[in-house]
């Protein structure tokens, strides 16, 4: 029986890098009896479909993602929030896994960076209860629960126990702002540290502002970093700046038995349509998808091939090369 | 008539760097008929006074700060939030001015960094209405008003018009997360951009997560950055990591006719009491205090002397030197 992967290219370079990632999935499935076969179901989301249909995320796309084994998503333009936030909900994702690694061969401000952010994916300010209380004043209700914090912390412990964190650091760091958000981030902090303690996983903590100072000064201090939703958004994007930009960063929105995999980058309107976008982040997202489906070895093969090409293979313009998306993808497939 | 400056050393290295900054103020006042005289009123706040009296911020200290011409504050330990947040309120501060500059002679990850953050200082998540709604769930009500956003934006426009921003960039950038916090950050964004438009000040915008990626990649893109409260906290601390750490960063909490001046760094318990703390941030905070009192030339003299010592004078251990706090302070005074 084949596994169903929903493929949502979205807008801009999503239409170029997602097909590249699908080619890589195909190559792996063709090459290995243990992987696949995959059935791809294409679905629409983003600015273009909004213009056509009036909906950035058609109900059909939401339902497909909700019922798939996994979804591969590219990027959406102006409608990004209208697409990605409901899609995370569709796959019941409680954690956004965001590895940020510098790769040999890629110019990075901090080549020693190797951090994995585990970002809470359902609440915080993203729970999004906003009100316009008067002509002058608006409010947003930020939500933190024990249950979501606990689920995240258990995932973090399993992640660490399974050796999925970077080698240079034991356990994990909780980043928060509990000195100001005492009740909400206090709850988050306490719950996460308690779970770690119960499970015997080493955990330390850092205020998110101090973390933002210290990460650029010495990224080697950190390995796995557990954060509330918005903190995870900002701090993982900061890490992207240290490893050479968003073009390399994959992410996994993990649910109990579903998942949505997406590059961290956007639609890059300045180069969209030219066939020169860097497919690395999308291909590494496909590697995370393979691992999520249980194909750990295949995921590792993709990652190794990507690393090999980044080290000395053809590369796209953002990495200082002149390869097209297709050339770089072919090189990765050739080294699988 | 002398001007009253309330001096709150606080804890840890606050007790070393604040006296150093006061020495510099004294030297300037002694040397120039146009400056001072100053009357210093010492007041307590922080962990030590909490242990003694049960209050981290005694009412008397709050009142002194509220009625002074300006207050110079050092740092507080565990009680930082209990001290600094009410003190900002005491001086009616609506904006926290945080310059982050790399200095010739100081090892910096991004030597081209020259950014001034104008952080909203009264609301956002710091307005701090938190509730424990159930055993599982807590909320925080984030507050954004037109009035506070407008006051900040007007300050930003005056700041830019007065040429107080870095030379390499016109106007200012608003950093926000209005794609998720549509009503609250939407209000903030719109109000700030509207004021800029009315006053003919160039303003662009950046999502705060994108800003966190781009600042390390190329800080020269940014000059003055206007942010909501927590965004300003985190993004300015990120900039600190690019210029070599918190040891150099001053800040001014500016109110309508009062002000609180403080280094961005904390109490540094690991080196407190040894007389080796870097006084730069506190002395630059004193320079901001001078400017706030209208002594623009004197503030500039202090800044120039600090830069000169950072370039080739004696420096403390955090900057790779072996000077004591006193030696570095003396060198700065000698070059005034
Ligand atoms: C597009 C936006 C809503 C989204 C987020 O804030 O989560 C993006 O920044 C991301 O990190 O995937
Ligand atoms: C101590 C803390 C409450 C404070 C803040 O968050 O504002 C500090 O981080 C700062 O930036 O001055």
XYZ file of C-alpha atoms and ligand atoms in Angstrom:
696
model
C 0.000 0.000 0.000
C 1.287 3.421 -0.856
C 1.581 6.282 1.589
C -0.227 9.482 0.794
C 1.810 12.669 0.769
C -0.068 15.888 0.212
C 2.025 18.346 -1.770
C 1.264 22.063 -1.489
C 3.657 24.153 -3.525
C 2.056 27.468 -2.656
C 3.477 30.661 -4.162
C 6.754 31.993 -5.498
C 9.759 29.708 -5.179
C 7.518 27.176 -3.406
C 6.613 26.105 -6.945
C 10.255 25.406 -7.684
C 11.681 23.974 -4.494
C 8.791 21.659 -3.649
C 9.000 19.814 -6.998
C 12.751 19.496 -6.375
C 12.061 17.909 -2.988
C 9.512 15.550 -4.537
C 12.122 14.458 -7.081
C 14.407 13.566 -4.216
C 11.631 11.601 -2.474
C 10.988 9.752 -5.735
C 14.633 8.950 -6.201
C 14.856 7.507 -2.701
C 11.653 5.489 -3.096
C 12.777 4.151 -6.508
C 16.128 3.191 -5.130
C 15.044 1.502 -1.927
C 12.516 -1.306 -1.467
C 12.162 -0.278 2.154
C 10.843 3.194 1.292
C 7.451 4.078 -0.177
C 5.849 3.855 -2.645
C 4.420 7.333 -2.235
C 1.276 8.667 -3.727
C 1.373 12.438 -4.163
C -1.793 14.458 -3.945
C -1.428 18.041 -5.118
C -3.323 20.754 -3.299
C -3.513 24.538 -3.502
C -2.883 27.291 -0.997
C -1.574 30.830 -0.972
C -1.915 34.161 -2.738
C -2.645 32.728 -6.182
C -5.514 30.533 -5.050
C -6.855 33.420 -2.966
C -6.992 35.575 -6.081
C -8.742 32.787 -8.002
C -11.150 31.450 -5.410
C -11.343 33.996 -2.600
C -9.773 31.558 -0.150
C -6.063 31.367 0.697
C -6.551 27.926 2.211
C -9.399 26.046 0.514
C -11.275 23.636 2.752
C -10.269 20.782 0.440
C -6.585 21.483 1.086
C -7.160 21.627 4.825
C -8.991 18.295 4.754
C -6.361 16.629 2.580
C -3.582 17.701 4.938
C -5.620 16.598 7.946
C -6.043 13.099 6.519
C -2.670 12.544 4.855
C 0.276 10.569 6.179
C 2.345 13.700 5.729
C 2.229 17.038 3.930
C 5.023 18.844 2.145
C 4.461 22.577 1.929
C 6.459 25.243 0.076
C 5.668 28.845 0.932
C 2.876 31.383 0.704
C 3.197 35.117 0.055
C 1.035 37.763 1.697
C -1.290 35.030 2.883
C 1.420 33.098 4.756
C -0.254 33.389 8.135
C -3.670 32.466 6.695
C -2.191 29.342 5.190
C 0.434 28.069 7.562
C -1.320 28.592 10.882
C -4.491 26.642 9.926
C -2.355 23.969 8.228
C -0.410 23.430 11.464
C -3.765 23.006 13.099
C -4.978 20.631 10.370
C -2.163 18.198 11.111
C -2.670 18.623 14.867
C 0.886 19.745 15.281
C 1.999 20.518 18.807
C 5.682 21.088 18.081
C 7.620 22.823 15.351
C 11.058 21.236 15.031
C 13.591 23.708 13.592
C 17.177 22.609 13.237
C 19.664 25.400 12.493
C 23.055 24.077 11.448
C 25.980 25.639 9.701
C 27.353 23.415 6.933
C 30.941 23.065 5.825
C 31.239 24.871 2.522
C 28.590 27.437 3.339
C 29.589 30.898 4.466
C 28.218 31.323 7.976
C 28.682 34.044 10.561
C 28.961 31.332 13.225
C 30.103 28.067 11.625
C 29.901 26.255 14.971
C 26.116 26.717 15.169
C 24.232 23.446 15.602
C 20.994 24.020 17.442
C 17.548 22.455 17.236
C 14.607 24.572 18.319
C 11.522 22.782 19.599
C 8.880 25.441 19.320
C 5.475 25.103 20.967
C 3.073 25.128 18.050
C -0.472 25.696 19.315
C -0.694 28.521 21.808
C 1.075 31.592 23.228
C 0.174 34.719 21.263
C -0.725 32.469 18.320
C -3.837 31.331 20.152
C -4.804 34.783 19.002
C -7.753 36.091 20.934
C -7.652 39.759 20.046
C -10.143 42.478 20.855
C -10.559 46.109 19.934
C -11.791 47.328 23.300
C -11.987 51.002 22.434
C -10.996 53.478 19.758
C -7.650 53.691 21.548
C -7.012 50.231 22.963
C -6.638 46.670 21.691
C -5.759 43.521 23.581
C -4.447 40.091 22.784
C -4.944 37.187 25.140
C -1.883 34.973 25.322
C -2.629 31.422 26.391
C -0.377 28.888 28.105
C -1.552 25.514 29.359
C 0.080 22.788 31.383
C -1.131 20.223 28.889
C 0.542 21.796 25.856
C 3.704 22.579 27.819
C 3.817 19.007 29.070
C 3.302 17.473 25.645
C 6.116 19.637 24.282
C 8.393 18.742 27.194
C 7.747 15.033 26.736
C 8.569 15.351 23.068
C 11.759 17.222 24.006
C 12.777 14.483 26.447
C 12.166 11.763 23.868
C 14.045 13.788 21.284
C 17.033 14.082 23.592
C 16.832 10.467 24.782
C 16.754 9.248 21.185
C 19.987 11.122 20.546
C 18.345 13.403 18.001
C 19.907 16.527 19.507
C 23.354 17.818 18.524
C 26.226 15.814 20.016
C 27.951 18.682 21.780
C 25.278 19.285 24.390
C 23.345 17.075 26.793
C 19.716 17.681 27.596
C 17.992 20.881 26.595
C 17.629 24.578 27.405
C 14.257 26.213 28.057
C 14.120 29.791 26.777
C 11.331 31.965 28.190
C 10.499 35.343 29.681
C 9.123 34.204 33.036
C 10.613 37.184 34.870
C 7.998 39.345 33.179
C 5.285 36.892 32.105
C 5.317 35.268 35.513
C 2.071 33.405 35.396
C 2.082 32.271 31.750
C 5.763 31.743 30.997
C 6.154 30.803 34.653
C 3.742 27.958 34.033
C 5.533 27.002 30.828
C 8.965 27.054 32.462
C 7.909 25.150 35.539
C 6.022 22.471 33.631
C 8.848 21.861 31.176
C 11.518 21.717 33.893
C 9.348 19.397 35.982
C 8.887 16.925 33.130
C 12.632 16.969 32.461
C 13.339 16.358 36.122
C 10.893 13.449 36.324
C 12.411 11.833 33.265
C 15.973 12.473 34.343
C 16.774 14.668 31.371
C 19.236 17.486 32.041
C 17.596 20.866 31.510
C 18.778 24.399 32.050
C 17.087 27.682 31.287
C 17.729 31.075 29.793
C 15.708 34.257 29.565
C 14.871 34.768 25.902
C 16.525 38.182 25.758
C 19.729 36.845 27.304
C 19.556 33.944 24.853
C 19.396 36.438 21.974
C 22.629 38.034 23.202
C 24.440 34.795 23.944
C 23.571 32.773 20.849
C 25.589 34.995 18.484
C 28.395 35.332 21.042
C 28.773 31.569 21.484
C 26.300 29.208 19.811
C 28.254 26.161 20.982
C 26.679 26.592 24.433
C 23.339 25.437 23.087
C 21.957 22.245 21.623
C 18.231 21.597 21.922
C 16.220 24.703 22.820
C 12.605 24.452 23.979
C 10.518 27.630 23.569
C 7.046 29.079 23.658
C 5.589 29.738 20.220
C 6.690 33.315 19.408
C 10.023 32.959 21.199
C 10.697 29.898 19.035
C 9.767 31.831 15.922
C 12.146 34.707 16.622
C 15.043 32.805 18.176
C 15.142 30.164 15.428
C 15.109 32.912 12.804
C 18.004 34.517 14.656
C 19.886 31.225 14.402
C 19.159 31.254 10.661
C 21.082 34.510 10.453
C 24.094 32.829 12.064
C 24.202 29.870 9.678
C 23.912 31.917 6.504
C 20.228 32.653 6.020
C 16.869 31.003 5.674
C 17.755 29.158 2.453
C 19.086 26.178 4.383
C 16.541 25.704 7.162
C 13.929 22.974 7.083
C 11.185 22.522 9.626
C 8.774 19.871 10.758
C 5.384 20.539 12.272
C 4.908 17.332 14.180
C 1.580 15.992 15.413
C 0.683 12.745 17.089
C 0.484 10.835 13.832
C 0.623 13.420 11.140
C 3.099 16.054 10.063
C 3.618 19.108 7.892
C 7.077 19.742 6.512
C 8.156 23.132 5.211
C 11.237 25.193 4.525
C 11.536 28.109 6.950
C 12.048 30.545 4.055
C 9.337 32.444 2.221
C 8.361 32.916 -1.410
C 11.404 35.030 -2.431
C 9.435 37.094 -4.981
C 12.651 38.701 -6.273
C 13.871 35.436 -7.821
C 10.634 33.454 -8.187
C 10.059 31.905 -11.593
C 13.696 31.977 -12.634
C 14.565 28.434 -11.646
C 17.466 29.556 -9.476
C 16.036 29.124 -5.966
C 18.033 27.106 -3.450
C 16.198 23.786 -2.951
C 18.172 22.837 0.189
C 15.586 23.817 2.811
C 12.772 22.025 0.958
C 14.892 18.916 0.400
C 15.949 18.843 4.056
C 12.262 19.223 4.945
C 11.611 16.137 2.810
C 14.331 14.365 4.811
C 12.458 15.242 7.999
C 9.282 13.921 6.361
C 11.013 10.611 5.614
C 12.164 10.328 9.216
C 8.679 11.143 10.423
C 7.302 8.261 8.349
C 9.848 5.972 9.988
C 12.389 5.968 7.159
C 15.254 7.045 9.341
C 17.987 5.644 7.127
C 16.510 7.249 4.007
C 16.239 10.606 5.781
C 19.896 10.286 6.764
C 20.861 9.487 3.165
C 19.174 12.660 1.926
C 20.825 14.768 4.586
C 24.251 13.314 3.819
C 23.815 13.920 0.090
C 22.795 17.525 0.761
C 25.804 18.052 3.017
C 28.091 16.582 0.417
C 26.800 18.904 -2.297
C 26.974 21.910 0.030
C 30.589 21.006 0.763
C 31.860 20.844 -2.800
C 29.040 20.497 -5.311
C 27.156 22.914 -7.544
C 25.276 25.564 -5.634
C 22.710 28.272 -6.270
C 23.365 32.002 -6.366
C 22.408 32.689 -2.741
C 25.311 30.403 -1.770
C 27.705 32.156 -4.108
C 27.362 29.661 -6.956
C 25.643 29.784 -10.311
C 23.773 26.479 -10.425
C 20.074 26.333 -11.186
C 17.587 24.689 -8.844
C 17.545 21.696 -11.195
C 21.327 21.378 -11.327
C 21.680 21.487 -7.575
C 18.828 18.999 -7.141
C 20.350 16.629 -9.702
C 23.675 16.805 -7.896
C 21.984 15.903 -4.611
C 20.158 12.982 -6.243
C 23.389 11.779 -7.842
C 25.013 11.618 -4.409
C 22.168 9.833 -2.603
C 20.757 75.852 41.787
C 21.977 72.283 41.616
C 20.216 69.524 39.743
C 19.200 66.454 41.673
C 20.375 63.112 40.393
C 19.124 60.050 42.209
C 21.772 57.334 42.282
C 20.700 53.717 42.725
C 23.640 51.347 42.616
C 21.579 48.200 43.212
C 23.374 44.858 43.433
C 26.529 43.192 42.174
C 28.645 45.210 39.790
C 26.056 47.979 39.975
C 27.952 49.013 43.115
C 31.142 49.361 41.106
C 30.074 50.775 37.752
C 27.625 53.370 39.072
C 30.264 55.060 41.275
C 32.542 55.059 38.220
C 29.851 56.821 36.195
C 29.306 59.341 39.001
C 33.036 60.093 38.997
C 32.775 60.886 35.314
C 29.760 63.160 35.908
C 31.713 64.927 38.635
C 34.726 65.387 36.427
C 32.604 66.935 33.694
C 30.770 69.220 36.129
C 34.045 70.313 37.758
C 35.571 71.016 34.407
C 32.744 72.946 32.798
C 30.868 75.966 34.127
C 28.024 75.109 31.781
C 27.349 71.741 33.451
C 25.865 71.106 36.881
C 26.414 71.411 39.742
C 24.806 68.070 40.570
C 23.464 66.960 43.877
C 23.494 63.185 44.245
C 20.897 61.456 46.353
C 21.641 57.817 47.063
C 18.776 55.347 47.167
C 18.449 51.599 47.578
C 16.903 48.907 45.419
C 17.525 45.255 44.639
C 18.204 41.914 46.272
C 20.184 43.281 49.210
C 17.553 45.758 50.293
C 14.889 43.083 49.810
C 16.760 40.839 52.230
C 17.074 43.702 54.738
C 13.671 45.326 54.478
C 11.362 42.915 52.684
C 11.017 45.296 49.721
C 13.101 45.200 46.544
C 12.016 48.725 45.673
C 11.317 50.773 48.792
C 8.640 53.435 48.406
C 11.217 56.102 49.282
C 13.349 55.093 46.283
C 10.338 55.127 43.976
C 9.384 58.610 45.179
C 12.914 59.962 44.872
C 13.172 58.712 41.280
C 9.737 60.118 40.475
C 10.733 63.589 41.681
C 14.365 63.768 40.546
C 15.722 65.534 37.475
C 17.232 62.207 36.481
C 18.105 58.834 37.982
C 21.176 56.721 37.404
C 20.585 53.034 38.084
C 23.062 50.132 38.131
C 21.583 46.665 38.174
C 19.506 44.372 40.355
C 19.857 40.608 40.736
C 16.934 38.223 41.139
C 14.698 41.200 41.794
C 15.517 42.949 38.492
C 11.941 42.922 37.223
C 10.581 44.099 40.609
C 12.958 47.018 40.552
C 13.306 48.136 36.983
C 9.703 47.907 35.810
C 8.286 50.090 38.622
C 11.224 52.499 38.269
C 10.421 52.984 34.578
C 6.918 53.759 35.709
C 8.159 56.141 38.434
C 9.884 58.319 35.859
C 6.885 58.101 33.517
C 9.045 56.669 30.803
C 7.342 55.922 27.509
C 10.424 55.005 25.508
C 13.550 53.006 26.204
C 16.382 54.268 23.995
C 18.971 51.533 23.365
C 21.883 52.290 21.101
C 23.918 49.262 20.017
C 27.196 50.213 18.387
C 30.365 48.360 17.685
C 33.472 50.356 18.648
C 36.854 50.342 16.951
C 39.182 48.374 19.198
C 36.482 46.084 20.533
C 36.107 42.599 19.157
C 32.646 42.440 17.562
C 30.952 39.785 15.480
C 29.558 42.559 13.254
C 31.781 45.647 13.511
C 29.487 47.584 11.169
C 26.590 47.471 13.661
C 25.234 50.915 14.533
C 21.584 50.688 15.476
C 19.397 52.549 17.951
C 16.344 50.754 19.278
C 13.415 52.853 20.422
C 11.463 50.438 22.555
C 7.920 51.137 23.699
C 8.216 51.210 27.475
C 4.753 51.011 29.035
C 2.601 48.318 27.492
C 2.635 45.147 25.346
C 3.061 42.055 27.498
C 4.652 44.268 30.161
C 1.245 45.744 30.959
C 1.059 42.343 32.572
C -2.502 41.367 33.246
C -2.149 37.676 33.961
C -4.748 35.225 35.216
C -4.722 31.615 36.300
C -8.043 30.645 34.761
C -7.917 26.953 35.650
C -5.569 24.332 36.973
C -4.435 23.873 33.374
C -4.640 27.314 31.797
C -3.193 30.772 32.325
C -3.581 33.899 30.243
C -1.780 37.172 29.785
C -3.505 40.186 28.316
C -1.251 42.115 26.000
C -2.195 45.766 25.618
C -1.545 48.145 22.719
C -2.949 51.657 22.511
C -2.930 54.305 19.829
C -1.857 56.879 22.387
C 1.306 55.039 23.472
C 2.146 54.056 19.888
C 1.679 57.644 18.800
C 3.820 59.088 21.567
C 6.579 56.636 20.674
C 6.279 57.434 16.972
C 6.474 61.161 17.615
C 9.566 60.638 19.701
C 11.038 58.539 16.887
C 10.335 61.251 14.324
C 11.923 63.934 16.521
C 14.870 61.645 17.150
C 15.397 61.157 13.433
C 14.745 64.818 12.585
C 17.285 65.924 15.189
C 19.891 63.746 13.470
C 20.258 61.524 16.531
C 20.052 58.343 14.464
C 23.090 56.702 12.853
C 24.292 58.487 9.715
C 24.057 55.544 7.344
C 20.272 55.280 7.327
C 17.442 57.736 6.856
C 14.220 57.492 8.801
C 13.387 54.414 10.830
C 12.238 50.804 10.632
C 9.218 49.498 12.551
C 9.689 45.900 13.697
C 6.525 44.048 14.668
C 4.581 40.804 14.301
C 1.390 42.196 12.792
C 0.919 39.158 10.544
C 0.018 37.165 13.656
C -0.966 39.813 16.207
C -3.156 41.561 13.682
C -5.227 43.693 15.941
C -2.598 44.695 18.524
C 0.607 44.862 16.503
C -1.564 45.884 13.554
C -2.616 48.921 15.571
C 0.975 49.584 16.615
C 2.300 49.288 13.060
C -0.405 51.409 11.507
C -0.208 54.170 14.094
C 3.570 54.431 13.885
C 3.620 54.431 10.075
C 0.841 57.015 9.992
C 2.699 59.420 12.271
C 5.841 59.006 10.164
C 3.874 59.685 7.016
C 2.246 62.807 8.459
C 5.600 64.174 9.568
C 7.346 63.268 6.349
C 9.780 60.886 8.013
C 10.826 57.890 5.918
C 9.718 54.656 7.567
C 9.868 51.050 6.472
C 8.876 47.899 8.305
C 10.081 44.409 9.066
C 8.498 41.418 10.731
C 10.378 40.859 13.976
C 11.371 37.304 13.058
C 12.711 38.408 9.673
C 14.543 41.215 11.467
C 16.200 38.642 13.734
C 17.528 36.818 10.661
C 18.599 39.902 8.768
C 20.296 41.884 11.525
C 23.179 39.395 11.924
C 23.380 38.905 8.152
C 23.699 42.625 7.440
C 23.295 45.144 10.273
C 24.164 48.044 7.964
C 20.604 47.879 6.587
C 19.229 49.279 9.830
C 19.549 52.539 11.727
C 16.725 53.520 14.064
C 14.387 50.639 14.919
C 11.017 51.250 16.564
C 9.514 48.258 18.418
C 6.844 47.127 20.810
C 8.117 46.485 24.323
C 9.136 42.789 24.269
C 10.326 42.921 20.665
C 12.580 45.828 21.650
C 13.890 43.869 24.613
C 14.846 40.824 22.562
C 16.029 42.516 19.364
C 18.231 45.035 21.178
C 19.773 42.213 23.196
C 20.426 40.415 19.916
C 22.250 43.517 18.681
C 24.310 43.419 21.885
C 25.544 39.998 20.823
C 26.729 41.452 17.519
C 28.726 44.304 19.059
C 30.513 42.189 21.638
C 28.152 41.757 24.536
C 26.128 43.676 27.073
C 29.162 45.304 28.718
C 29.049 48.231 26.296
C 25.350 49.040 26.032
C 23.766 51.983 27.803
C 20.084 52.781 27.860
C 17.828 55.677 28.613
C 14.273 55.371 29.888
C 12.909 58.677 28.729
C 9.796 60.341 30.084
C 8.287 63.717 29.391
C 10.557 65.532 31.804
C 12.292 62.833 33.748
C 14.566 59.951 32.911
C 16.168 56.774 34.217
C 19.556 55.800 32.851
C 20.912 52.287 33.158
C 23.411 49.930 31.591
C 21.687 47.083 29.741
C 23.844 44.517 31.568
C 22.991 42.783 34.831
C 24.769 42.272 38.147
C 27.475 39.869 36.864
C 27.625 37.895 40.132
C 30.677 35.958 38.898
C 32.904 39.044 39.067
C 31.019 41.287 41.492
C 33.099 42.761 44.298
C 36.424 42.313 42.529
C 36.682 45.808 41.089
C 37.165 44.507 37.554
C 33.753 45.203 35.984
C 33.625 47.118 32.722
C 32.264 50.614 33.513
C 31.598 51.494 29.844
C 27.838 50.844 29.783
C 27.263 52.808 32.993
C 29.450 55.704 31.824
C 27.687 55.809 28.449
C 24.391 55.798 30.376
C 25.677 58.842 32.255
C 26.410 60.455 28.872
C 22.784 59.856 27.893
C 21.764 61.395 31.225
C 23.816 64.503 30.451
C 22.184 64.819 27.046
C 18.764 64.362 28.619
C 19.487 67.287 30.966
C 20.374 69.385 27.938
C 24.154 69.068 28.231
C 24.609 67.819 24.703
C 28.225 68.892 24.363
C 29.164 67.306 27.698
C 27.458 64.052 26.713
C 29.417 64.080 23.477
C 32.668 64.647 25.376
C 32.032 61.608 27.553
C 31.188 59.468 24.563
C 34.301 60.574 22.691
C 36.506 59.862 25.697
C 34.990 56.386 26.058
C 35.544 55.677 22.361
C 39.123 56.849 22.604
C 39.861 54.539 25.543
C 38.093 51.626 23.852
C 40.265 52.222 20.792
C 43.659 52.142 22.493
C 43.404 52.645 26.239
C 43.382 50.339 29.232
C 40.468 47.935 29.249
C 38.831 45.441 31.586
C 39.030 41.658 31.325
C 35.767 41.200 29.394
C 37.387 43.249 26.606
C 40.582 41.216 26.685
C 42.511 43.635 28.901
C 43.593 43.524 32.523
C 42.625 46.982 33.776
C 40.506 47.426 36.885
C 37.256 49.380 36.841
C 39.109 52.266 38.473
C 41.950 52.253 35.948
C 39.599 52.237 32.986
C 37.474 54.986 34.572
C 40.565 57.108 35.278
C 41.669 56.705 31.673
C 38.276 57.887 30.445
C 38.351 60.890 32.781
C 41.880 61.738 31.660
C 40.702 61.879 28.050
C 37.578 63.974 28.644
C 4.106 33.254 8.444
C 4.084 33.257 9.961
C 2.692 33.196 10.467
C 4.957 32.130 10.524
C 4.962 32.140 12.032
O 5.046 33.199 12.676
O 4.920 31.044 12.604
C 6.413 32.122 10.054
O 7.110 33.216 10.531
C 7.067 30.849 10.517
O 7.884 30.916 11.439
O 6.745 29.778 9.998
C 14.871 42.701 33.970
C 13.813 42.755 32.898
C 12.460 42.960 33.493
C 14.148 43.822 31.849
C 13.108 43.855 30.747
O 12.628 42.806 30.274
O 12.773 44.970 30.330
C 15.516 43.687 31.180
O 15.598 42.547 30.388
C 15.768 44.890 30.348
O 15.720 44.786 29.113
O 15.998 45.965 30.903
